[in-house]
Coordinates of C-alpha atoms and ligand atoms in Angstrom, one line a residue:
M1 CA -13.2 8.3 8.0
I2 CA -10.1 9.5 6.0
F3 CA -7.4 7.1 4.8
D4 CA -4.2 8.8 3.7
V5 CA -2.1 6.4 1.7
I6 CA 1.5 7.2 1.0
T7 CA 2.8 5.2 -1.9
I8 CA 5.0 5.4 -5.0
F9 CA 2.2 3.8 -7.0
P10 CA -1.0 5.8 -6.5
G11 CA -2.3 4.4 -9.7
F12 CA -2.3 0.9 -8.1
F13 CA -5.5 1.7 -6.2
S14 CA -7.7 2.7 -9.1
S15 CA -9.4 -0.7 -9.5
I16 CA -10.3 -1.1 -5.9
L17 CA -11.7 2.4 -5.7
E18 CA -13.9 1.8 -8.7
H19 CA -15.5 -1.4 -7.5
G20 CA -17.8 -2.8 -4.9
L21 CA -17.8 -1.8 -1.3
L22 CA -15.0 0.8 -1.3
K23 CA -16.6 2.5 -4.3
R24 CA -20.0 2.6 -2.6
A25 CA -18.6 3.8 0.7
L26 CA -16.6 6.6 -1.0
A27 CA -19.6 7.7 -3.1
A28 CA -21.8 7.8 0.0
G29 CA -19.3 9.8 2.0
H30 CA -18.6 7.2 4.7
A31 CA -14.9 7.1 3.8
Q32 CA -12.4 9.2 1.9
I33 CA -9.2 7.8 0.4
C34 CA -6.5 10.3 -0.3
L35 CA -3.6 9.0 -2.3
H36 CA -0.2 10.8 -1.8
D37 CA 2.7 10.1 -4.2
L38 CA 5.8 9.8 -2.0
R39 CA 7.8 11.2 -4.9
D40 CA 6.1 14.6 -4.4
Y41 CA 8.0 14.8 -1.1
A42 CA 11.4 14.1 -2.6
D43 CA 13.8 17.0 -2.7
D44 CA 15.8 16.4 -5.9
R45 CA 15.1 16.8 -9.6
H46 CA 14.8 13.0 -10.0
R47 CA 12.3 12.7 -7.2
T48 CA 14.4 10.1 -5.5
V49 CA 12.8 8.2 -2.6
D50 CA 15.2 5.3 -2.1
D51 CA 18.9 4.6 -1.6
R52 CA 21.3 1.7 -1.1
P53 CA 21.4 0.0 2.3
F54 CA 24.2 0.9 4.7
G55 CA 26.3 -2.1 5.4
G56 CA 25.8 -3.5 1.9
G57 CA 23.5 -6.0 0.5
P58 CA 21.1 -6.1 -2.4
G59 CA 18.3 -3.8 -3.3
M60 CA 17.2 -0.4 -2.2
V61 CA 15.6 1.1 0.9
F62 CA 13.1 3.9 1.3
K63 CA 14.9 7.0 2.6
P64 CA 13.5 8.6 5.8
E65 CA 13.2 12.2 4.6
P66 CA 10.4 12.0 2.0
L67 CA 8.3 9.9 4.4
F68 CA 8.8 12.2 7.4
R69 CA 8.0 15.2 5.1
A70 CA 4.8 13.5 3.8
V71 CA 3.5 12.5 7.2
E72 CA 4.4 15.8 8.8
A73 CA 2.6 17.8 6.0
L74 CA -0.5 15.7 6.5
K75 CA -0.4 16.1 10.3
T76 CA 0.0 19.9 9.9
A77 CA -2.9 20.1 7.5
S78 CA -5.3 17.9 9.5
V79 CA -7.9 18.9 12.1
E80 CA -8.2 15.4 13.6
G81 CA -5.7 15.7 16.4
S82 CA -3.8 12.4 16.9
F83 CA -4.4 9.4 14.8
P84 CA -2.6 6.2 13.8
I85 CA 0.3 6.3 11.4
V86 CA 0.6 2.8 10.2
L87 CA 3.6 1.4 8.5
L88 CA 2.7 -1.7 6.5
S89 CA 5.4 -4.3 7.2
P90 CA 5.6 -8.1 7.4
Q91 CA 7.2 -7.5 10.8
G92 CA 4.2 -5.7 12.3
R93 CA 1.4 -7.0 14.5
L94 CA -1.0 -9.1 12.6
L95 CA -4.2 -7.6 11.2
K96 CA -7.1 -9.3 12.8
Q97 CA -10.7 -8.4 12.9
A98 CA -10.3 -6.8 16.4
V99 CA -7.5 -4.6 15.0
A100 CA -9.8 -3.6 12.1
E101 CA -12.6 -2.8 14.6
G102 CA -10.1 -0.6 16.5
F103 CA -9.2 1.3 13.4
A104 CA -12.9 1.7 12.5
R105 CA -13.3 3.9 15.6
Q106 CA -10.6 6.4 14.3
A107 CA -11.4 9.5 12.3
R108 CA -8.3 9.2 10.2
I109 CA -5.4 6.8 9.5
I110 CA -2.2 7.2 7.5
L111 CA -1.0 4.1 5.7
I112 CA 2.6 4.0 4.6
C113 CA 3.4 1.5 1.8
G114 CA 7.0 0.3 1.6
R115 CA 8.7 -1.2 -1.4
Y116 CA 12.0 -2.9 -2.3
E117 CA 13.9 -4.1 0.7
G118 CA 11.7 -2.0 3.0
V119 CA 11.9 1.3 4.8
D120 CA 14.7 3.0 6.8
E121 CA 14.2 1.8 10.4
R122 CA 13.9 5.3 11.7
V123 CA 10.5 5.5 10.2
A124 CA 9.2 2.5 12.3
E125 CA 11.0 3.9 15.4
N126 CA 10.2 7.6 15.2
L127 CA 7.4 8.2 12.8
A128 CA 4.9 5.3 12.7
T129 CA 2.6 4.6 15.7
D130 CA 1.9 1.1 14.4
E131 CA 3.6 -1.5 12.3
L132 CA 1.0 -3.7 10.7
S133 CA 1.3 -7.0 8.8
I134 CA -1.5 -8.7 6.8
G135 CA 0.1 -12.1 7.3
D136 CA 3.2 -14.1 7.7
Y137 CA 4.4 -13.9 4.1
V138 CA 6.3 -11.2 2.2
L139 CA 4.7 -9.1 -0.5
S140 CA 6.8 -6.8 -2.8
G141 CA 5.0 -3.7 -1.7
G142 CA 2.6 -2.3 1.0
E143 CA -0.1 -1.3 -1.5
L144 CA -2.0 -4.6 -1.5
A145 CA -1.7 -4.7 2.3
A146 CA -3.1 -1.1 2.5
A147 CA -6.0 -2.1 0.3
V148 CA -6.8 -5.0 2.6
V149 CA -6.7 -2.8 5.6
M150 CA -9.0 -0.2 4.0
E151 CA -11.5 -2.8 2.9
A152 CA -11.6 -4.6 6.3
V153 CA -12.0 -1.3 8.1
T154 CA -14.4 0.4 5.7
R155 CA -17.0 -2.4 5.8
L156 CA -17.2 -1.8 9.6
L157 CA -18.0 1.9 9.4
P158 CA -21.6 2.7 10.5
G159 CA -23.9 2.7 7.5
V160 CA -21.5 1.2 4.9
L161 CA -23.2 -2.3 5.0
G162 CA -26.9 -2.3 4.9
N163 CA -28.9 -4.2 7.6
E164 CA -29.2 -7.2 5.3
E165 CA -25.4 -7.6 5.0
S166 CA -24.5 -6.4 8.5
P167 CA -21.1 -7.5 9.7
E168 CA -22.1 -8.8 13.1
Q169 CA -22.4 -12.4 12.0
D170 CA -19.2 -12.5 10.1
S171 CA -16.3 -14.8 11.2
F172 CA -14.1 -13.4 14.0
T173 CA -16.5 -10.4 14.8
S174 CA -16.1 -9.4 18.4
S175 CA -18.9 -8.6 20.8
S176 CA -18.2 -4.9 20.5
T177 CA -19.6 -4.7 17.0
T178 CA -22.7 -6.9 17.8
P179 CA -25.9 -5.0 18.4
E180 CA -27.5 -4.6 21.8
G181 CA -29.4 -7.7 22.9
S182 CA -27.1 -10.2 21.2
T183 CA -24.4 -10.2 23.7
A184 CA -24.7 -13.8 24.9
L185 CA -23.3 -16.7 23.0
G186 CA -26.1 -18.7 21.5
R187 CA -27.7 -15.6 20.0
Q188 CA -26.9 -14.0 16.7
G189 CA -23.7 -12.2 17.7
R190 CA -21.1 -15.0 17.9
H191 CA -18.2 -13.3 19.6
G192 CA -15.3 -14.3 17.4
L193 CA -16.5 -17.7 16.1
L194 CA -16.2 -18.6 12.4
D195 CA -19.4 -18.0 10.5
F196 CA -21.9 -20.8 10.2
P197 CA -22.3 -22.6 6.8
Q198 CA -24.5 -20.8 4.3
Y199 CA -26.7 -22.4 1.6
T200 CA -28.9 -21.0 -1.2
R201 CA -31.1 -22.6 -3.9
P202 CA -31.3 -25.3 -5.2
T203 CA -32.2 -27.4 -2.1
D204 CA -30.8 -30.4 -3.9
F205 CA -27.6 -30.0 -6.0
R206 CA -26.2 -33.2 -7.5
G207 CA -27.6 -35.1 -4.6
W208 CA -26.1 -32.8 -1.9
R209 CA -29.1 -31.5 0.1
V210 CA -29.3 -28.4 2.1
P211 CA -29.7 -29.3 5.8
E212 CA -33.4 -29.9 6.6
V213 CA -33.4 -27.6 9.6
L214 CA -32.8 -24.6 7.3
L215 CA -35.9 -25.4 5.3
S216 CA -38.1 -26.0 8.4
G217 CA -39.1 -22.4 9.1
N218 CA -38.4 -23.0 12.8
H219 CA -36.4 -19.9 13.6
K220 CA -35.3 -21.1 17.1
A221 CA -34.1 -24.4 15.8
I222 CA -32.3 -22.6 12.9
R223 CA -30.6 -20.3 15.4
Q224 CA -29.5 -23.2 17.6
W225 CA -28.2 -25.2 14.6
R226 CA -26.2 -22.2 13.3
H227 CA -24.6 -21.5 16.6
R228 CA -23.6 -25.2 17.0
Q229 CA -22.2 -25.3 13.5
A230 CA -20.2 -22.1 14.2
L231 CA -18.9 -23.6 17.4
V232 CA -18.0 -26.9 15.9
R233 CA -16.4 -25.6 12.7
T234 CA -14.3 -23.1 14.7
W235 CA -13.1 -26.0 16.8
R236 CA -12.4 -28.1 13.7
K237 CA -10.8 -25.5 11.5
R238 CA -9.3 -22.9 13.9
P239 CA -9.1 -24.5 17.4
E240 CA -6.8 -21.7 18.6
V241 CA -9.5 -19.1 18.0
L242 CA -11.7 -20.9 20.6
L243 CA -9.1 -20.5 23.3
D244 CA -9.8 -16.7 23.6
L245 CA -13.6 -17.0 23.7
P246 CA -15.9 -17.1 26.7
L247 CA -17.8 -20.4 26.2
S248 CA -21.0 -21.2 28.1
S249 CA -21.5 -24.6 29.7
D250 CA -23.9 -25.4 26.8
D251 CA -21.2 -24.5 24.3
R252 CA -18.8 -26.8 26.1
Q253 CA -21.4 -29.6 26.1
V254 CA -21.9 -29.1 22.3
L255 CA -18.1 -29.4 21.7
Q256 CA -17.8 -32.4 23.9
E257 CA -20.6 -34.2 22.1
S258 CA -19.1 -33.3 18.7
Q259 CA -15.7 -34.6 19.5
G260 CA -16.7 -38.2 19.4
S261 CA -16.4 -39.5 15.8
T262 CA -16.6 -36.7 13.3
C263 CA -15.3 -33.5 14.8
Q264 CA -11.6 -33.9 15.5
P265 CA -9.8 -30.6 14.9
L266 CA -8.2 -30.5 11.5
K267 CA -4.9 -29.4 12.9
A268 CA -3.3 -29.4 16.3
Ligands
SAH1 N1 12.8 -6.9 3.7 C1 11.5 -6.7 4.4 C2 10.4 -6.9 3.4 C3 10.2 -5.8 2.4 S1 8.9 -6.1 1.4 C4 11.4 -7.8 5.5 O1 11.8 -8.9 5.3 O2 10.9 -7.4 6.6 C5 8.5 -4.5 0.8 C6 7.3 -3.8 1.4 O3 6.2 -4.6 1.2 C7 7.4 -3.6 2.9 O4 8.1 -2.4 3.3 C8 5.9 -3.5 3.3 O5 5.4 -2.2 3.2 C9 5.3 -4.4 2.3 N2 4.9 -5.7 2.8 C10 5.5 -6.9 2.5 N3 4.9 -7.9 3.1 C11 3.9 -7.4 3.9 C12 3.0 -8.0 4.8 N4 2.9 -9.3 5.1 N5 2.1 -7.2 5.4 C13 2.2 -5.8 5.2 N6 3.1 -5.2 4.4 C14 3.9 -6.0 3.7

């Protein structure tokens, strides 16, 4: 998978490319990240990529020409056919796990990082195929957002995570990334629920004990406990997430039982 990042700060990405998952995925050839300096596509001596907004107001806006030139050059040079051209923007659709799963099926993605007051609207309307936001807050540039997208997508690429750390039990993971045989709720693939609580040694830390069932060696009981925990904590922490999930009658029963005293949702 190739990520083409168009940015005025290519140096911004050096730390994430030199650590952890992205470093490993790049070294193993699962992903390739190509950084493109937007200023290389300017057409003046000063390598200008921004200008004042028409209609007045503070700040600067990215001009359309360098962005169109950059994307068109990449499209011409690529062999992948059509692929997403993503403009990072707080106004875009929200990045969710399902969106990352969709991108992970692509061969190539272009990520356009804005700065300043944003990007000339003609880029969103006529160049980008997607506008993508990483959350309802405003950053000063698209670089952090692009890094988030690349990390979320790369860890889903086949072979990037070893079996031991496979993503199928992660929070929000949809059925499409769970392995065959784990399609029903109640087995390991949990179809978009939050992850169950995890514990490691010591079994007793300052009097707080690890739940006994996890020490029991009874794998069936552990699976059931984890599934129930995932259900109940999704209901408590993110009740809206449950609305989109296909719950079995057993699941509904678990939720009903848990609603008595301790498991009110934390927010409406
Ligand atoms: N004035 C714009 C914000 C510009 S912020 C507005 O209110 O819509 C500058 C750049 O940071 C944007 O062009 C975008 O690329 C990036 N950015 C800011 N917040 C973001 C978010 N939540 N998700 C993705 N990109 C974001």
